[in-house]
Amino acid sequence: MSRSVERRTRFAIALCGIAVAATAIAPEMPSRLMASFTMTAQAQTVPTGEELALGRLATPDEIAAWDIDIRPDGAGLPDGSGDVWTGEELYVENCASCHGDFGESIGRWPQLAGGQGTLTRDRPVKTIGSYWPYLSTVYDYVHRAMPFGDAQSLSDDDVYAITAYLLYLNDLVDDDFVLDREALAGFDMPNVNGFYPDDRAETEFGVFSAPICMEDCRNEVEITARAEVVDVTPDDETARLAREAAATGENSGITEADAQVTTPDGAAAPTSDPDLIAQGEGVFRQCKSCHQVGEGAGNRTGPVLNGVVGHQAGAVEGFRYSGALEKKAEAGLVWTQEELAAFLTAPRDYLPGTKMVFRGLRDEEERAAVIAYLQSIEE
Amino acid sequence: MSEHKGPSRRMLLGAMAAGGAAMTTGMARAAGDPAITELQPWMRSLGDGVDAHPYGMPSPFEAHVKRRNVEWLTADPVSSVNFTPIHELDGIITPNGLCFERHHSGIARVDPSLHRLMINGLVDREIVFTMDDLKRFPRYNRIHFLECAANSGMEWRGAQLNGCQFTHGMIHNVMYTGVMLRDVLAAAGVKPTGTWLLAEGADAAAMTRSIPMEKALDDCMIAFKMNGEALRPEQGYPVRLVVPGWEGNMWVKWLRRIEIGDQPWQHREETSKYTDLLPDGRARRFTYEMDAKSVITNPSPQAPLSHGKGPTVLTGIAWSGRGTIPRVDVTLDGGRNWHQARMDGPSLEKSMHRFYFDFDWDGRPLLLQSRAHDSTGYVQPTKDALRAIRGPDSIYHNNGIQTWHVDERGEAENVEVG
C-alpha cells in the first residue's frame, strides 16, 4: 500500500467513524452492555404528559389578556354597550373602506348586509343577516381580527356599537337599538336554524361505495365544459419556455433574471396633461375608500393626500402612521414622483410594515396618472 | 493515463490549427448531438465551492417551479391563497418552499423566544409553555396531507382553471415532527366536562377553530418541524396544530392558545365560512373530514405530453382523510374503460399516495380521469354525482373526478364530460 492510499484509507475510516467504531467494539463488548444495547432497540415506555409536569401555571392576568373568545351563550362577553349611531360613525371610519358604506362590499371584500332570502337561489348572498347563525360570532370576529391590519384596537364599547350597526344595516334592529351583553347573548339571528351536523356518512357514503364498473361503462362521452372557454387561468410564460426547452432539448435561454418580476422605470409624469389628470382621477377611485383629497378633505383610514407630491413623508397632522413610515419620515423621505411611484407599485415591498393594505398599481401608466392627479390638487 | 490523454490533445491542437477559428466551431462540425459533441461550460470551468449557497436553492432552470396565486380570487394577497405546483412534483413529499399558503391576515413573523402556548378553560391547571417546554414532551414523526376545504372549490360550476396547480394545488404533504396534543393536554389535566377545544393562532386574525376533544386525543399533534427543519413562517413558525385528515383551516398556525370548553365556539371560520350550503338553503357544518380524492398531475394543462406517441408515464396523487388509498383507477377514454393504476411509494394513513399508469400513447386524443378508492371502501365520485346531492353552491369539499382532455399535440385542457 502506497502512502497516499494509506492516507486515503484513514480518511475514509475517519469519515465513517461511528459505523467503523461500532463494528470494531461490538465483539469485545461485555454481555451486560450488549444487553442494554438490545433493550434500547426495543420500544421504550414513553412518559405521559401528566408525569412530565412541564410548563408553569398561567397567571390570572395572562389568562385575561389572551382569553378573548366569545360563545353563542354570551360566555366571554365583557361589560359595556354600544348604540347604532355610534356604531355608524365607527363603521364609516374603520370598516366602510372595504365593506362599503352599507355593508355592500367593495371589490372582493366580504359583503356584510343584505342577501336575505337568497340561500335557496342560484348564487346565494351569504351575509351576517342572511347566513350567520350567531351574533356572538360578529362580536368575537370584529374584536379579534378587525379592523383589517389594526386588530384588537377597538374598545369593548366600540365593538358593541359596530355590532349593533351591522344588525341595523341588515334591518334586524331599529336605529335606537343599544347592544350589551344581555341583548347580544339573547339575540336570535334569522338563520340560526339553517345548519345541521355533517351527514355525509348517511347521505353519501353508501352511494359513493357502490360497486364500480371497469369495462364498457358508458357509450357516448361528450365534452360538456372547457376551461379554455372560461379563460381565467393566469398565464406563465417562464414555465412554458422551460417546458418547451425541456421537450426539445434546446437551450431555453432562461436566466435567473427571468424568474424575477421586472418593472419598467417610471418616467416623470408631465403635470399639466389634462387627459392624464383625468385618467388619474379615475385611478384614484381605488384609493378613495381610504384617502380623501380636495377641499374639506380629512384623514380617514389613510391620511389626507392634498399636496402629497413633493412633500415630506409622514407629515399630515393628526394621522397615526405606521412605525415603518415614521422611521422613513425621520430619515428624511420626501414623496417625490419617483418615491411615490415606487411605493405605489408594491406598497408592502417598498415599505414593509405599512398600514396601507392596497396591493399596488402594477401599471406604470396608472401610477403616472394618479401621481399627476394628486399633483393637480392644490394643498 | 498519459497514453490516453495524448491523442485527444493532439486532435484538439490540430483542429485549432486547421480552422484558426474558435474551438466550438470545430466541435460543432462533428456529427451528433451538440449536447454531446460540444464541451459544455460546466465540464470545463470550476463551479461554486461549498458555502456559495449556505442554504441551498433549486437550479435556476427550475425557477418556474413555484407557488402561484390567482389574483382575481381574493381582494388582497394578505388574506389570500396560493397553490402548490403539484404538476412539477413527484413522490409524496412536498418541498417546504412549495407548500401552498393560506393566510387570513398575512404571515405572522413570530419570535420563538417570545412565543407561548397557553392551555386554559376546563382544565385542572391552566398552563403556559415556552417553545423549549414543548420540545421536552415525547416527539413523534408523522406524514400527513393538509388540504384546504376549498381545494377545487372554483370548479363546482364546471371546468374553470386550466391547470392542476390551480384546480388541486391547495394541498401539501410533509413529515411533521412534534408532540401529541393529548400529552400536552394531559399536562393541564382536562376536566371530564371538557368536550371541545378552541385552537387560536398568534397572527393578526387570531385565527380560531373549535375541535372535538375526541379528535384532539386521537391523532392531533403540535408540530414544530416540517420535513426535518423548522416550520416555515408561512406554515405557522414556530408551532402549528396538525389535525390529520381534517380540513386545512383547522390546522391553526402560530398556535398560541388552546382553550377547553363544553361546546363549540361557533366562530367565523366554522359558521360564516367552512360550512357547506346545500340546495335546500340549509348548510352542513362541522364537515371536518376530507373525502377521498385524486388527480392526474402529468399530463395536465401545465404539463402537456411533449414527446409524441409511444411510451408514456401518467402519474398523479391520491389521498383520503379517512385512511389510506389502496387503489386508484385510471381511464384514457373518459370513463368507458378503466385500468388499475400502479401505486408506488409509502402508503400511510391520511397521507398523499402516488400512482402511475405506464401506457403506449397512440397519438390520438385522450380523456384522462383518475378515481381513488380509500381503505373504508369509499370511491371518489364524479362531479355530477356530487352536484346531484350538493348543488353548485357549497364551495367546500369538492372531491369530484377531474377530467383532462389531451389533444393530438399532447396539449391538455381542463374539461368536463357528460
PDB file of C-alpha atoms in Angstrom, chain A residues 46-50 52-59 62-63 65-73 106-110 118-124 126 131-134 136-137 140-141 144-146 148-149 151-152 191-200 203-205 207-210 212-236 238-240 242-243 246-247 249 251-252 254-256 258-259 348 357-359 362, chain B residues 60 63-64 66 68-79 104-105 116 118 120 125-129 133 136-138 140 157 159-162 166 183 186-187 198 200 204-206 208 256-257 259 261-269 271-272 275-289 291 301-304 306 322 327 329 333-340 367 371 373 377-379 381 385-386 389-390 392-393 395 397 405 413-418:
ATOM      1  CA  VAL A  46     -42.862   6.850  26.775  1.00  0.00           C
ATOM      2  CA  PRO A  47     -43.587   9.146  29.704  1.00  0.00           C
ATOM      3  CA  THR A  48     -47.073  10.624  29.689  1.00  0.00           C
ATOM      4  CA  GLY A  49     -47.737  14.339  29.541  1.00  0.00           C
ATOM      5  CA  GLU A  50     -49.164  14.155  33.039  1.00  0.00           C
ATOM      6  CA  LEU A  52     -43.715  15.244  32.848  1.00  0.00           C
ATOM      7  CA  ALA A  53     -45.030  18.301  34.712  1.00  0.00           C
ATOM      8  CA  LEU A  54     -43.806  20.705  32.038  1.00  0.00           C
ATOM      9  CA  GLY A  55     -44.759  24.364  31.723  1.00  0.00           C
ATOM     10  CA  ARG A  56     -45.821  26.678  34.510  1.00  0.00           C
ATOM     11  CA  LEU A  57     -49.151  27.898  35.855  1.00  0.00           C
ATOM     12  CA  ALA A  58     -50.655  30.811  33.935  1.00  0.00           C
ATOM     13  CA  THR A  59     -51.406  33.911  35.987  1.00  0.00           C
ATOM     14  CA  GLU A  62     -52.149  36.383  31.496  1.00  0.00           C
ATOM     15  CA  ILE A  63     -55.335  34.409  31.007  1.00  0.00           C
ATOM     16  CA  ALA A  65     -55.080  39.123  28.329  1.00  0.00           C
ATOM     17  CA  TRP A  66     -55.408  36.184  25.955  1.00  0.00           C
ATOM     18  CA  ASP A  67     -58.814  34.655  26.699  1.00  0.00           C
ATOM     19  CA  ILE A  68     -60.763  36.814  24.234  1.00  0.00           C
ATOM     20  CA  ASP A  69     -63.155  34.289  22.731  1.00  0.00           C
ATOM     21  CA  ILE A  70     -66.921  34.760  22.803  1.00  0.00           C
ATOM     22  CA  ARG A  71     -69.518  31.981  22.610  1.00  0.00           C
ATOM     23  CA  PRO A  72     -73.160  31.980  21.466  1.00  0.00           C
ATOM     24  CA  ASP A  73     -74.318  31.717  25.089  1.00  0.00           C
ATOM     25  CA  ILE A 106     -66.080  46.939  -2.262  1.00  0.00           C
ATOM     26  CA  GLY A 107     -64.267  44.748  -4.751  1.00  0.00           C
ATOM     27  CA  ARG A 108     -63.933  41.227  -3.429  1.00  0.00           C
ATOM     28  CA  TRP A 109     -64.083  42.116   0.280  1.00  0.00           C
ATOM     29  CA  PRO A 110     -66.861  40.363   2.190  1.00  0.00           C
ATOM     30  CA  THR A 118     -81.203  34.169  -1.295  1.00  0.00           C
ATOM     31  CA  LEU A 119     -79.901  30.957   0.274  1.00  0.00           C
ATOM     32  CA  THR A 120     -82.019  28.685  -1.901  1.00  0.00           C
ATOM     33  CA  ARG A 121     -81.301  30.694  -5.026  1.00  0.00           C
ATOM     34  CA  ASP A 122     -78.547  30.220  -7.520  1.00  0.00           C
ATOM     35  CA  ARG A 123     -75.550  32.253  -6.327  1.00  0.00           C
ATOM     36  CA  PRO A 124     -76.739  32.895  -2.777  1.00  0.00           C
ATOM     37  CA  LYS A 126     -74.193  34.959   2.437  1.00  0.00           C
ATOM     38  CA  TYR A 131     -76.399  33.455   6.839  1.00  0.00           C
ATOM     39  CA  TRP A 132     -74.552  33.888  10.154  1.00  0.00           C
ATOM     40  CA  PRO A 133     -76.287  31.776  12.814  1.00  0.00           C
ATOM     41  CA  TYR A 134     -75.000  33.599  15.908  1.00  0.00           C
ATOM     42  CA  SER A 136     -71.645  36.328  19.178  1.00  0.00           C
ATOM     43  CA  THR A 137     -69.579  35.429  16.112  1.00  0.00           C
ATOM     44  CA  ASP A 140     -65.832  37.818  18.505  1.00  0.00           C
ATOM     45  CA  TYR A 141     -64.534  38.299  14.969  1.00  0.00           C
ATOM     46  CA  ARG A 144     -60.115  39.614  17.311  1.00  0.00           C
ATOM     47  CA  ALA A 145     -59.389  40.395  13.670  1.00  0.00           C
ATOM     48  CA  MET A 146     -60.760  43.799  12.681  1.00  0.00           C
ATOM     49  CA  PHE A 148     -58.005  44.612   8.970  1.00  0.00           C
ATOM     50  CA  GLY A 149     -54.382  45.423   9.776  1.00  0.00           C
ATOM     51  CA  ALA A 151     -56.624  44.041  15.030  1.00  0.00           C
ATOM     52  CA  GLN A 152     -57.770  44.228  18.655  1.00  0.00           C
ATOM     53  CA  ASN A 191     -80.598  31.775  10.048  1.00  0.00           C
ATOM     54  CA  VAL A 192     -79.897  30.157  13.418  1.00  0.00           C
ATOM     55  CA  ASN A 193     -81.734  27.012  12.373  1.00  0.00           C
ATOM     56  CA  GLY A 194     -80.109  26.875   8.942  1.00  0.00           C
ATOM     57  CA  PHE A 195     -77.328  24.491   9.949  1.00  0.00           C
ATOM     58  CA  TYR A 196     -77.079  20.804  10.740  1.00  0.00           C
ATOM     59  CA  PRO A 197     -74.157  18.491  11.536  1.00  0.00           C
ATOM     60  CA  ASP A 198     -72.137  16.726   8.831  1.00  0.00           C
ATOM     61  CA  ASP A 199     -74.338  13.922   7.494  1.00  0.00           C
ATOM     62  CA  ARG A 200     -72.132  12.640   4.705  1.00  0.00           C
ATOM     63  CA  THR A 203     -76.316  10.668   2.711  1.00  0.00           C
ATOM     64  CA  GLU A 204     -73.189   9.975   0.666  1.00  0.00           C
ATOM     65  CA  PHE A 205     -71.016   7.092   1.844  1.00  0.00           C
ATOM     66  CA  VAL A 207     -73.889   5.980  -2.738  1.00  0.00           C
ATOM     67  CA  PHE A 208     -70.168   6.501  -3.135  1.00  0.00           C
ATOM     68  CA  SER A 209     -69.211   2.993  -2.041  1.00  0.00           C
ATOM     69  CA  ALA A 210     -71.329   1.215  -4.648  1.00  0.00           C
ATOM     70  CA  ILE A 212     -67.715   0.127  -9.707  1.00  0.00           C
ATOM     71  CA  CYS A 213     -67.573  -0.598 -13.433  1.00  0.00           C
ATOM     72  CA  MET A 214     -64.246  -1.229 -15.174  1.00  0.00           C
ATOM     73  CA  GLU A 215     -65.168  -2.089 -18.782  1.00  0.00           C
ATOM     74  CA  ASP A 216     -67.635  -0.719 -21.335  1.00  0.00           C
ATOM     75  CA  CYS A 217     -69.051   1.564 -18.650  1.00  0.00           C
ATOM     76  CA  ARG A 218     -70.652   4.078 -20.972  1.00  0.00           C
ATOM     77  CA  ASN A 219     -71.299   4.705 -24.629  1.00  0.00           C
ATOM     78  CA  GLU A 220     -71.086   8.332 -25.594  1.00  0.00           C
ATOM     79  CA  VAL A 221     -68.548  10.631 -23.973  1.00  0.00           C
ATOM     80  CA  GLU A 222     -69.006  14.263 -24.797  1.00  0.00           C
ATOM     81  CA  ILE A 223     -67.087  17.300 -23.568  1.00  0.00           C
ATOM     82  CA  THR A 224     -69.603  19.485 -21.761  1.00  0.00           C
ATOM     83  CA  ALA A 225     -67.401  22.218 -20.282  1.00  0.00           C
ATOM     84  CA  ARG A 226     -63.986  23.651 -21.152  1.00  0.00           C
ATOM     85  CA  ALA A 227     -61.633  25.786 -19.088  1.00  0.00           C
ATOM     86  CA  GLU A 228     -60.152  27.407 -22.201  1.00  0.00           C
ATOM     87  CA  VAL A 229     -63.522  28.924 -22.987  1.00  0.00           C
ATOM     88  CA  VAL A 230     -63.769  30.390 -19.485  1.00  0.00           C
ATOM     89  CA  ASP A 231     -60.169  31.646 -19.860  1.00  0.00           C
ATOM     90  CA  VAL A 232     -59.440  32.844 -16.326  1.00  0.00           C
ATOM     91  CA  THR A 233     -56.185  30.955 -15.714  1.00  0.00           C
ATOM     92  CA  PRO A 234     -53.089  33.063 -15.016  1.00  0.00           C
ATOM     93  CA  ASP A 235     -50.510  32.775 -17.782  1.00  0.00           C
ATOM     94  CA  ASP A 236     -46.949  31.708 -17.020  1.00  0.00           C
ATOM     95  CA  THR A 238     -41.470  31.334 -17.931  1.00  0.00           C
ATOM     96  CA  ALA A 239     -42.921  27.927 -17.188  1.00  0.00           C
ATOM     97  CA  ARG A 240     -43.983  27.459 -20.795  1.00  0.00           C
ATOM     98  CA  ALA A 242     -38.882  25.926 -19.626  1.00  0.00           C
ATOM     99  CA  ARG A 243     -41.299  23.177 -20.629  1.00  0.00           C
ATOM    100  CA  ALA A 246     -37.064  20.517 -21.831  1.00  0.00           C
ATOM    101  CA  ALA A 247     -39.142  18.942 -24.586  1.00  0.00           C
ATOM    102  CA  GLY A 249     -33.574  19.536 -25.542  1.00  0.00           C
ATOM    103  CA  ASN A 251     -31.353  25.886 -24.589  1.00  0.00           C
ATOM    104  CA  SER A 252     -34.350  27.791 -23.308  1.00  0.00           C
ATOM    105  CA  ILE A 254     -33.911  31.174 -19.351  1.00  0.00           C
ATOM    106  CA  THR A 255     -31.792  33.016 -16.853  1.00  0.00           C
ATOM    107  CA  GLU A 256     -32.276  33.670 -13.200  1.00  0.00           C
ATOM    108  CA  ASP A 258     -36.423  35.684 -15.881  1.00  0.00           C
ATOM    109  CA  ALA A 259     -37.702  34.440 -12.572  1.00  0.00           C
ATOM    110  CA  ARG A 348     -45.649  46.423   1.184  1.00  0.00           C
ATOM    111  CA  VAL A 357     -53.465  47.441   2.645  1.00  0.00           C
ATOM    112  CA  PHE A 358     -53.702  48.397  -1.032  1.00  0.00           C
ATOM    113  CA  ARG A 359     -51.984  45.820  -3.204  1.00  0.00           C
ATOM    114  CA  ARG A 362     -48.711  47.409 -11.373  1.00  0.00           C
TER     115      ARG A 362
ATOM    116  CA  PRO B  60     -32.054  28.269 -11.866  1.00  0.00           C
ATOM    117  CA  ALA B  63     -37.131  28.772 -11.356  1.00  0.00           C
ATOM    118  CA  HIS B  64     -40.583  28.294 -12.889  1.00  0.00           C
ATOM    119  CA  LYS B  66     -43.169  27.892  -7.721  1.00  0.00           C
ATOM    120  CA  ARG B  68     -48.691  30.797  -7.797  1.00  0.00           C
ATOM    121  CA  ASN B  69     -51.880  32.626  -6.968  1.00  0.00           C
ATOM    122  CA  VAL B  70     -54.970  33.592  -8.900  1.00  0.00           C
ATOM    123  CA  GLU B  71     -55.214  37.333  -8.360  1.00  0.00           C
ATOM    124  CA  TRP B  72     -58.897  37.699  -9.124  1.00  0.00           C
ATOM    125  CA  LEU B  73     -59.879  35.189  -6.441  1.00  0.00           C
ATOM    126  CA  THR B  74     -59.364  37.438  -3.433  1.00  0.00           C
ATOM    127  CA  ALA B  75     -59.337  41.140  -2.565  1.00  0.00           C
ATOM    128  CA  ASP B  76     -55.807  41.296  -1.233  1.00  0.00           C
ATOM    129  CA  PRO B  77     -52.784  38.955  -1.079  1.00  0.00           C
ATOM    130  CA  VAL B  78     -52.634  39.398   2.710  1.00  0.00           C
ATOM    131  CA  SER B  79     -55.872  37.467   3.042  1.00  0.00           C
ATOM    132  CA  HIS B 104     -56.144  35.453   6.823  1.00  0.00           C
ATOM    133  CA  SER B 105     -54.043  38.410   7.949  1.00  0.00           C
ATOM    134  CA  ARG B 116     -46.034  30.969  24.367  1.00  0.00           C
ATOM    135  CA  MET B 118     -51.390  28.653  26.861  1.00  0.00           C
ATOM    136  CA  ASN B 120     -56.850  27.337  29.718  1.00  0.00           C
ATOM    137  CA  ARG B 125     -54.067  23.521  35.786  1.00  0.00           C
ATOM    138  CA  GLU B 126     -54.075  26.466  33.374  1.00  0.00           C
ATOM    139  CA  ILE B 127     -50.567  26.269  31.970  1.00  0.00           C
ATOM    140  CA  VAL B 128     -48.150  28.278  29.837  1.00  0.00           C
ATOM    141  CA  PHE B 129     -45.449  26.584  27.781  1.00  0.00           C
ATOM    142  CA  ASP B 133     -41.029  23.313  27.262  1.00  0.00           C
ATOM    143  CA  ARG B 136     -39.443  18.241  26.152  1.00  0.00           C
ATOM    144  CA  PHE B 137     -42.593  16.204  25.502  1.00  0.00           C
ATOM    145  CA  PRO B 138     -42.017  12.903  23.683  1.00  0.00           C
ATOM    146  CA  TYR B 140     -43.318  11.857  17.039  1.00  0.00           C
ATOM    147  CA  ARG B 157     -69.942  25.142 -11.777  1.00  0.00           C
ATOM    148  CA  ALA B 159     -64.239  23.439 -15.670  1.00  0.00           C
ATOM    149  CA  GLN B 160     -62.729  26.810 -14.909  1.00  0.00           C
ATOM    150  CA  LEU B 161     -59.000  26.894 -14.155  1.00  0.00           C
ATOM    151  CA  ASN B 162     -56.649  25.318 -16.634  1.00  0.00           C
ATOM    152  CA  PHE B 166     -54.989  25.803  -9.582  1.00  0.00           C
ATOM    153  CA  ASP B 183     -49.740  14.641  26.023  1.00  0.00           C
ATOM    154  CA  ALA B 186     -52.653  15.711  29.955  1.00  0.00           C
ATOM    155  CA  ALA B 187     -50.126  18.109  31.472  1.00  0.00           C
ATOM    156  CA  LEU B 198     -60.619  26.048  20.750  1.00  0.00           C
ATOM    157  CA  GLU B 200     -56.137  30.034  18.459  1.00  0.00           C
ATOM    158  CA  ALA B 204     -53.348  39.372  13.233  1.00  0.00           C
ATOM    159  CA  ALA B 205     -56.500  37.331  12.547  1.00  0.00           C
ATOM    160  CA  ALA B 206     -56.089  35.440  15.848  1.00  0.00           C
ATOM    161  CA  THR B 208     -59.711  30.183  15.789  1.00  0.00           C
ATOM    162  CA  ARG B 256     -50.710  30.380  20.890  1.00  0.00           C
ATOM    163  CA  ARG B 257     -53.644  29.090  22.903  1.00  0.00           C
ATOM    164  CA  GLU B 259     -58.998  26.594  25.488  1.00  0.00           C
ATOM    165  CA  GLY B 261     -64.786  24.048  26.836  1.00  0.00           C
ATOM    166  CA  ASP B 262     -68.027  22.077  26.810  1.00  0.00           C
ATOM    167  CA  GLN B 263     -69.433  23.252  23.450  1.00  0.00           C
ATOM    168  CA  PRO B 264     -68.177  24.569  20.110  1.00  0.00           C
ATOM    169  CA  TRP B 265     -67.485  28.303  19.908  1.00  0.00           C
ATOM    170  CA  GLN B 266     -69.239  28.863  16.546  1.00  0.00           C
ATOM    171  CA  HIS B 267     -66.596  31.295  15.375  1.00  0.00           C
ATOM    172  CA  ARG B 268     -66.404  32.887  11.947  1.00  0.00           C
ATOM    173  CA  GLU B 269     -64.398  30.094  10.307  1.00  0.00           C
ATOM    174  CA  THR B 271     -70.192  29.355  10.634  1.00  0.00           C
ATOM    175  CA  SER B 272     -69.803  32.079   8.005  1.00  0.00           C
ATOM    176  CA  THR B 275     -69.964  25.400   6.156  1.00  0.00           C
ATOM    177  CA  ASP B 276     -71.438  23.750   3.084  1.00  0.00           C
ATOM    178  CA  LEU B 277     -74.628  25.359   1.772  1.00  0.00           C
ATOM    179  CA  LEU B 278     -76.878  22.817   0.058  1.00  0.00           C
ATOM    180  CA  PRO B 279     -79.705  23.386  -2.432  1.00  0.00           C
ATOM    181  CA  ASP B 280     -82.430  23.422   0.248  1.00  0.00           C
ATOM    182  CA  GLY B 281     -80.876  26.587   1.701  1.00  0.00           C
ATOM    183  CA  ARG B 282     -79.540  24.829   4.777  1.00  0.00           C
ATOM    184  CA  ALA B 283     -75.882  24.189   5.409  1.00  0.00           C
ATOM    185  CA  ARG B 284     -73.845  21.327   6.728  1.00  0.00           C
ATOM    186  CA  ARG B 285     -71.479  22.321   9.464  1.00  0.00           C
ATOM    187  CA  PHE B 286     -68.519  20.571  11.080  1.00  0.00           C
ATOM    188  CA  THR B 287     -67.704  18.824   7.791  1.00  0.00           C
ATOM    189  CA  TYR B 288     -64.204  18.170   9.007  1.00  0.00           C
ATOM    190  CA  GLU B 289     -63.045  15.061   7.155  1.00  0.00           C
ATOM    191  CA  ASP B 291     -63.183  12.840   1.323  1.00  0.00           C
ATOM    192  CA  PRO B 301     -52.684  21.548 -18.767  1.00  0.00           C
ATOM    193  CA  GLN B 302     -49.433  22.877 -17.306  1.00  0.00           C
ATOM    194  CA  ALA B 303     -47.603  19.645 -18.118  1.00  0.00           C
ATOM    195  CA  PRO B 304     -48.544  18.547 -21.652  1.00  0.00           C
ATOM    196  CA  SER B 306     -44.366  16.873 -25.323  1.00  0.00           C
ATOM    197  CA  ARG B 322     -60.260   8.568   6.489  1.00  0.00           C
ATOM    198  CA  ARG B 327     -56.175   1.623  -5.195  1.00  0.00           C
ATOM    199  CA  ASP B 329     -58.237   3.542 -11.327  1.00  0.00           C
ATOM    200  CA  ASP B 333     -61.285   7.389 -22.738  1.00  0.00           C
ATOM    201  CA  GLY B 334     -63.427   9.491 -20.433  1.00  0.00           C
ATOM    202  CA  GLY B 335     -64.690   6.629 -18.306  1.00  0.00           C
ATOM    203  CA  ARG B 336     -65.634   3.990 -20.887  1.00  0.00           C
ATOM    204  CA  ASN B 337     -62.891   1.680 -19.668  1.00  0.00           C
ATOM    205  CA  TRP B 338     -60.852   1.837 -16.508  1.00  0.00           C
ATOM    206  CA  HIS B 339     -57.427   0.404 -15.642  1.00  0.00           C
ATOM    207  CA  GLN B 340     -55.961  -0.140 -12.231  1.00  0.00           C
ATOM    208  CA  LEU B 367     -59.881  11.960 -21.922  1.00  0.00           C
ATOM    209  CA  ARG B 371     -60.664   7.559  -9.377  1.00  0.00           C
ATOM    210  CA  HIS B 373     -60.592   4.103  -3.552  1.00  0.00           C
ATOM    211  CA  GLY B 377     -64.393   1.277   0.634  1.00  0.00           C
ATOM    212  CA  TYR B 378     -65.373   4.802  -0.428  1.00  0.00           C
ATOM    213  CA  VAL B 379     -64.804   5.512  -4.131  1.00  0.00           C
ATOM    214  CA  PRO B 381     -67.426  10.221  -7.071  1.00  0.00           C
ATOM    215  CA  ALA B 385     -72.762  12.693  -8.624  1.00  0.00           C
ATOM    216  CA  LEU B 386     -71.564  15.248  -6.089  1.00  0.00           C
ATOM    217  CA  ILE B 389     -76.519  15.860  -3.780  1.00  0.00           C
ATOM    218  CA  ARG B 390     -74.842  19.168  -3.018  1.00  0.00           C
ATOM    219  CA  PRO B 392     -73.233  24.083  -7.184  1.00  0.00           C
ATOM    220  CA  ASP B 393     -73.010  26.473  -4.202  1.00  0.00           C
ATOM    221  CA  ILE B 395     -67.890  25.845  -2.183  1.00  0.00           C
ATOM    222  CA  HIS B 397     -65.183  19.654  -0.180  1.00  0.00           C
ATOM    223  CA  HIS B 405     -58.607  16.362 -22.475  1.00  0.00           C
ATOM    224  CA  GLU B 413     -57.159  21.072 -21.076  1.00  0.00           C
ATOM    225  CA  ASN B 414     -59.433  21.051 -18.038  1.00  0.00           C
ATOM    226  CA  VAL B 415     -62.815  19.800 -19.273  1.00  0.00           C
ATOM    227  CA  GLU B 416     -65.910  18.089 -18.038  1.00  0.00           C
ATOM    228  CA  VAL B 417     -67.569  15.186 -19.799  1.00  0.00           C
ATOM    229  CA  GLY B 418     -71.183  14.152 -19.922  1.00  0.00           C
TER     230      GLY B 418
END
